[in-house]
Structure formats: structure tokens, C-alpha cells
């Protein structure tokens, strides 16, 4: 007796290899690795220990209130920042320059410190003052959410780091998915330790890097499509 051939042949199952194992998608592997390592860095890295993280928070807070242009006071360029955030950052300013270590108790004390937006001090952040609001979209969204939920200054920092990481992962995932070639090369570039470390901070670089990766993928896709049309 002849057996009927299964209409769902192996050609219709792109996720299966000849050995019957699940094919590993580059973008899925990137998301898993970036999310796991990035989330660890969000909470393991002490506050304000990424490059210029203090200044990035000040600029993001300024932009979250609709103030696009920094202010100038005498020879300083910056803006009026809540004193609670200023003192929060100042408490960690000594870490890179001494051998003093930070324990959980020192960090946890800021978990109950409220964000008092009424008491202001002028903070100078001339290095981040010219940066575009686009670079701070995740941080601005986190600040808005933190103020609505009345989160503490420490939880504000963690939420801003987490959203920054999420935006970087989404942009990089889209770039890896869209590029028609060099997918694993794109994965390696997006997973570079410094890229993940900055994505898990308040830095504006992850948004810039993610948009560059996405633009590169779109250019490669457009070039590949043009090449196919020309040869056809």
C-alpha cells in the first residue's frame, strides 16, 4: 500500500534543519544575550559610573520639561536641576578617584529619597547641553513616568537605564533583521561590551548607535535590492 506524502514538507518548515534542530536566528540570539547582560549591568553598575552619566541625566531632565536650549549663568552652561538629583549624583562623584568601594547599603539609602522638583540648584553640564532631544527619548520617557509614579531618585535612574537599554535592543534587533547580509557581523558589533555597557546607562550614545546600525541595514538592503533589479 502506497503512503500518502505529507503536504507539509520540509521546505515549508524554514525553522528546521536537516538534523531536525531549531535554526538559531541571529536577531533572537542578540536579544537574549543583550537583554541578559544589559539587565545585569543596569543594576550592577553603581549610579553615575558610566561616562558622563551625571551630565546626561541633567540634560535629559532639562529636556523632559520642554527646555530645549541650555541656560548660561556667568561662565557656566547648564540648567536648573532638582537639588535631590544633584545631591544624588554628588554622593557618587568620588568613586572613580578613590579606592573606596560602594556597598548595597549606601546605594539603597537613595531608594527612599523622593524627587523634590521644587527645590532647584543650577548645575553645569556644558558637554551634554548641545545634544539633541532625539538622543534622550528613552531617558525623557523614564523621567515622565517616574514623576507620574512618584518614584525615588534611585528608581528614576534604574528606570531610565532600563528604557535606554530597551530602545537600543529594539533598534539593533530591527537592524539585524533588515540587513540582507553580514547578519552575524552586525550581531557582533551590536554586542560589543562597550555598546552594551553604555546601553545600560544614561548615556545618549546608545540611541545614536542604534540609529546608525539601522541606517546601515537600510542602506545595505537598498543596495542589495538595486543590485538584484539591475541584474534582472
Coordinates of C-alpha atoms in Angstrom, one line a residue:
X1 CA 0.0 0.0 0.0
X2 CA 1.4 3.4 -1.0
X3 CA 1.6 6.0 1.7
X4 CA 0.3 9.5 1.1
X5 CA 3.0 12.1 1.1
X6 CA 2.7 14.7 3.8
X7 CA 1.8 18.0 2.2
X8 CA 3.8 19.8 5.0
X9 CA 7.1 19.0 3.5
X10 CA 10.4 20.2 5.0
X11 CA 10.5 23.0 2.5
X12 CA 7.6 24.6 4.3
X13 CA 9.3 24.5 7.7
X14 CA 12.1 27.0 7.5
X15 CA 12.9 26.7 11.2
X16 CA 14.0 23.1 10.8
X17 CA 17.5 22.0 9.7
X18 CA 18.4 18.6 8.2
X19 CA 19.3 17.3 11.7
X20 CA 15.8 18.3 13.0
X21 CA 17.2 21.0 15.3
X22 CA 15.8 24.5 15.5
X23 CA 17.7 27.0 13.5
X24 CA 19.1 29.8 15.6
X25 CA 18.1 33.3 14.4
X26 CA 20.8 35.9 14.7
X27 CA 18.4 38.6 15.9
X28 CA 16.9 36.3 18.6
X29 CA 20.3 35.3 19.9
X30 CA 21.2 39.0 20.0
X31 CA 18.1 39.9 22.0
X32 CA 18.7 37.1 24.5
X33 CA 22.3 38.0 25.1
X34 CA 21.9 41.8 25.1
X35 CA 18.9 41.6 27.4
X36 CA 20.5 39.3 30.0
X37 CA 23.9 41.0 30.1
X38 CA 22.4 44.5 29.8
X39 CA 19.9 44.0 32.7
X40 CA 22.7 42.8 34.9
X41 CA 24.7 45.9 34.1
X42 CA 21.7 48.2 34.8
X43 CA 21.7 47.1 38.4
X44 CA 25.3 46.0 39.0
X45 CA 26.9 49.2 37.8
X46 CA 26.8 51.8 40.7
X47 CA 25.0 55.0 39.9
X48 CA 26.8 57.6 37.8
X49 CA 29.8 55.3 37.0
X50 CA 29.2 55.3 33.2
X51 CA 31.0 58.1 31.2
X52 CA 29.3 61.5 31.9
X53 CA 26.2 59.7 33.3
X54 CA 25.6 62.6 35.7
X55 CA 25.6 65.2 32.9
X56 CA 23.4 63.0 30.7
X57 CA 20.8 62.8 33.5
X58 CA 20.8 66.6 33.9
X59 CA 20.4 67.2 30.2
X60 CA 17.6 64.6 30.0
X61 CA 15.7 66.2 32.9
X62 CA 16.0 69.6 31.3
X63 CA 14.6 68.3 28.0
X64 CA 11.8 66.4 29.9
X65 CA 10.5 69.8 31.0
X66 CA 10.5 71.2 27.4
X67 CA 13.6 73.3 27.8
X68 CA 15.4 72.6 24.6
X69 CA 18.1 75.2 25.0
X70 CA 20.5 75.2 27.9
X71 CA 20.9 78.2 30.1
X72 CA 24.0 80.3 30.8
X73 CA 25.0 81.6 34.2
X74 CA 28.2 83.6 34.2
X75 CA 30.7 81.3 32.6
X76 CA 28.7 78.1 33.1
X77 CA 26.3 76.4 30.7
X78 CA 23.6 74.1 32.1
X79 CA 20.3 74.4 33.8
X80 CA 18.2 74.4 37.0
X81 CA 18.0 70.8 38.3
X82 CA 16.2 69.4 41.3
X83 CA 18.5 69.5 44.3
X84 CA 17.7 65.9 45.2
X85 CA 19.1 64.7 41.8
X86 CA 22.1 67.0 42.1
X87 CA 23.0 65.7 45.6
X88 CA 22.3 62.1 44.5
X89 CA 24.9 62.4 41.8
X90 CA 27.4 64.3 44.0
X91 CA 27.3 61.4 46.5
X92 CA 28.9 59.1 43.9
X93 CA 31.3 61.5 42.4
X94 CA 34.2 60.3 44.4
X95 CA 34.2 56.6 43.4
X96 CA 36.4 56.7 40.2
X97 CA 39.1 58.7 42.0
X98 CA 39.5 56.6 45.2
X99 CA 39.8 53.0 46.4
X100 CA 36.6 53.3 48.3
X101 CA 34.0 50.6 47.4
X102 CA 30.3 51.0 47.4
X103 CA 28.1 48.5 49.2
X104 CA 24.4 47.8 48.8
X105 CA 23.5 49.8 51.9
X106 CA 25.0 53.0 50.6
X107 CA 23.1 52.7 47.3
X108 CA 19.8 51.6 48.9
X109 CA 19.5 54.7 51.1
X110 CA 18.6 56.6 47.9
X111 CA 15.7 54.2 47.2
X112 CA 13.6 56.2 49.7
X113 CA 14.8 59.6 48.7
X114 CA 11.9 61.4 46.9
X115 CA 12.3 63.6 43.8
X116 CA 11.6 67.1 45.0
X117 CA 11.2 69.1 41.8
X118 CA 10.6 72.3 43.7
X119 CA 14.0 72.8 45.3
X120 CA 16.4 73.7 42.5
X121 CA 20.1 74.3 42.0
X122 CA 22.0 75.4 39.0
X123 CA 24.1 72.6 37.5
X124 CA 26.7 72.9 34.8
X125 CA 26.7 70.3 32.0
X126 CA 28.3 72.1 29.1
X127 CA 29.4 68.8 27.5
X128 CA 25.9 67.5 27.0
X129 CA 24.0 70.8 26.7
X130 CA 24.1 70.9 22.9
X131 CA 22.8 67.3 22.5
X132 CA 19.6 66.7 20.5
X133 CA 16.3 65.6 22.3
X134 CA 16.2 62.6 20.0
X135 CA 19.2 61.2 21.7
X136 CA 17.4 61.3 25.0
X137 CA 14.0 59.8 24.1
X138 CA 14.2 56.8 26.5
X139 CA 15.5 58.9 29.4
X140 CA 12.8 61.6 28.9
X141 CA 10.1 58.9 28.8
X142 CA 11.5 57.4 32.0
X143 CA 11.6 60.7 33.8
X144 CA 8.0 61.5 32.8
X145 CA 6.9 58.0 34.1
X146 CA 8.9 58.4 37.3
X147 CA 7.4 61.8 38.1
X148 CA 3.9 60.4 37.5
X149 CA 4.5 57.4 39.8
X150 CA 6.4 59.5 42.4
X151 CA 9.5 57.2 42.2
X152 CA 12.6 57.9 44.2
X153 CA 15.8 59.3 42.6
X154 CA 17.4 55.8 42.6
X155 CA 14.4 54.2 40.9
X156 CA 14.3 57.0 38.4
X157 CA 17.9 56.2 37.5
X158 CA 17.2 52.5 37.1
X159 CA 14.0 53.1 35.0
X160 CA 15.9 55.5 32.7
X161 CA 18.7 52.9 32.3
X162 CA 16.2 50.2 31.6
X163 CA 14.4 52.1 28.9
X164 CA 17.7 53.2 27.3
X165 CA 18.7 49.5 27.1
X166 CA 15.2 48.6 25.7
X167 CA 15.4 51.2 22.9
X168 CA 19.0 50.1 22.0
X169 CA 17.9 46.4 21.8
X170 CA 14.9 47.3 19.6
X171 CA 16.9 49.4 17.2
X172 CA 19.7 46.8 16.9
X173 CA 17.2 43.9 16.6
X174 CA 15.5 45.8 13.7
X175 CA 18.8 46.5 12.1
X176 CA 19.9 42.8 12.3
X177 CA 16.5 41.7 11.0
X178 CA 16.5 44.1 8.0
X179 CA 20.1 43.7 6.8
X180 CA 20.3 41.3 3.9
X181 CA 23.9 40.4 4.5
X182 CA 26.5 40.2 7.3
X183 CA 23.9 39.5 9.9
X184 CA 26.3 37.8 12.3
X185 CA 28.8 40.7 11.8
X186 CA 26.0 43.0 12.8
X187 CA 25.3 40.9 15.9
X188 CA 28.9 41.0 17.0
X189 CA 29.1 44.8 16.6
X190 CA 25.8 45.3 18.5
X191 CA 27.1 43.0 21.3
X192 CA 30.4 44.8 21.8
X193 CA 30.9 45.2 25.5
X194 CA 31.1 49.0 25.4
X195 CA 27.9 49.2 23.4
X196 CA 26.0 47.1 25.9
X197 CA 27.6 48.9 28.9
X198 CA 26.6 52.3 27.5
X199 CA 23.1 51.0 26.6
X200 CA 22.7 50.0 30.3
X201 CA 23.5 53.6 31.4
X202 CA 22.0 57.0 30.9
X203 CA 24.3 57.8 28.0
X204 CA 22.9 59.3 24.8
X205 CA 25.3 57.1 22.7
X206 CA 23.0 54.0 22.5
X207 CA 20.3 55.9 20.7
X208 CA 22.9 57.3 18.3
X209 CA 24.5 53.9 17.8
X210 CA 21.2 52.1 17.3
X211 CA 20.1 54.6 14.6
X212 CA 23.4 54.2 12.9
X213 CA 23.0 50.4 12.8
X214 CA 19.5 50.8 11.5
X215 CA 20.6 53.2 8.8
X216 CA 23.4 50.9 7.8
X217 CA 21.0 48.0 7.5
X218 CA 18.6 50.1 5.3
X219 CA 21.4 51.2 3.0
X220 CA 22.6 47.6 2.6
X221 CA 19.0 46.5 1.9
X222 CA 18.5 49.2 -0.7
X223 CA 21.9 48.4 -2.3
X224 CA 21.0 44.7 -2.5
X225 CA 17.6 45.4 -4.0
X226 CA 19.1 47.7 -6.6
X227 CA 21.7 45.1 -7.5
X228 CA 19.0 42.5 -8.0
X229 CA 16.9 44.8 -10.2
X230 CA 19.9 45.7 -12.3
X231 CA 20.9 42.0 -12.9
X232 CA 17.3 41.0 -13.6

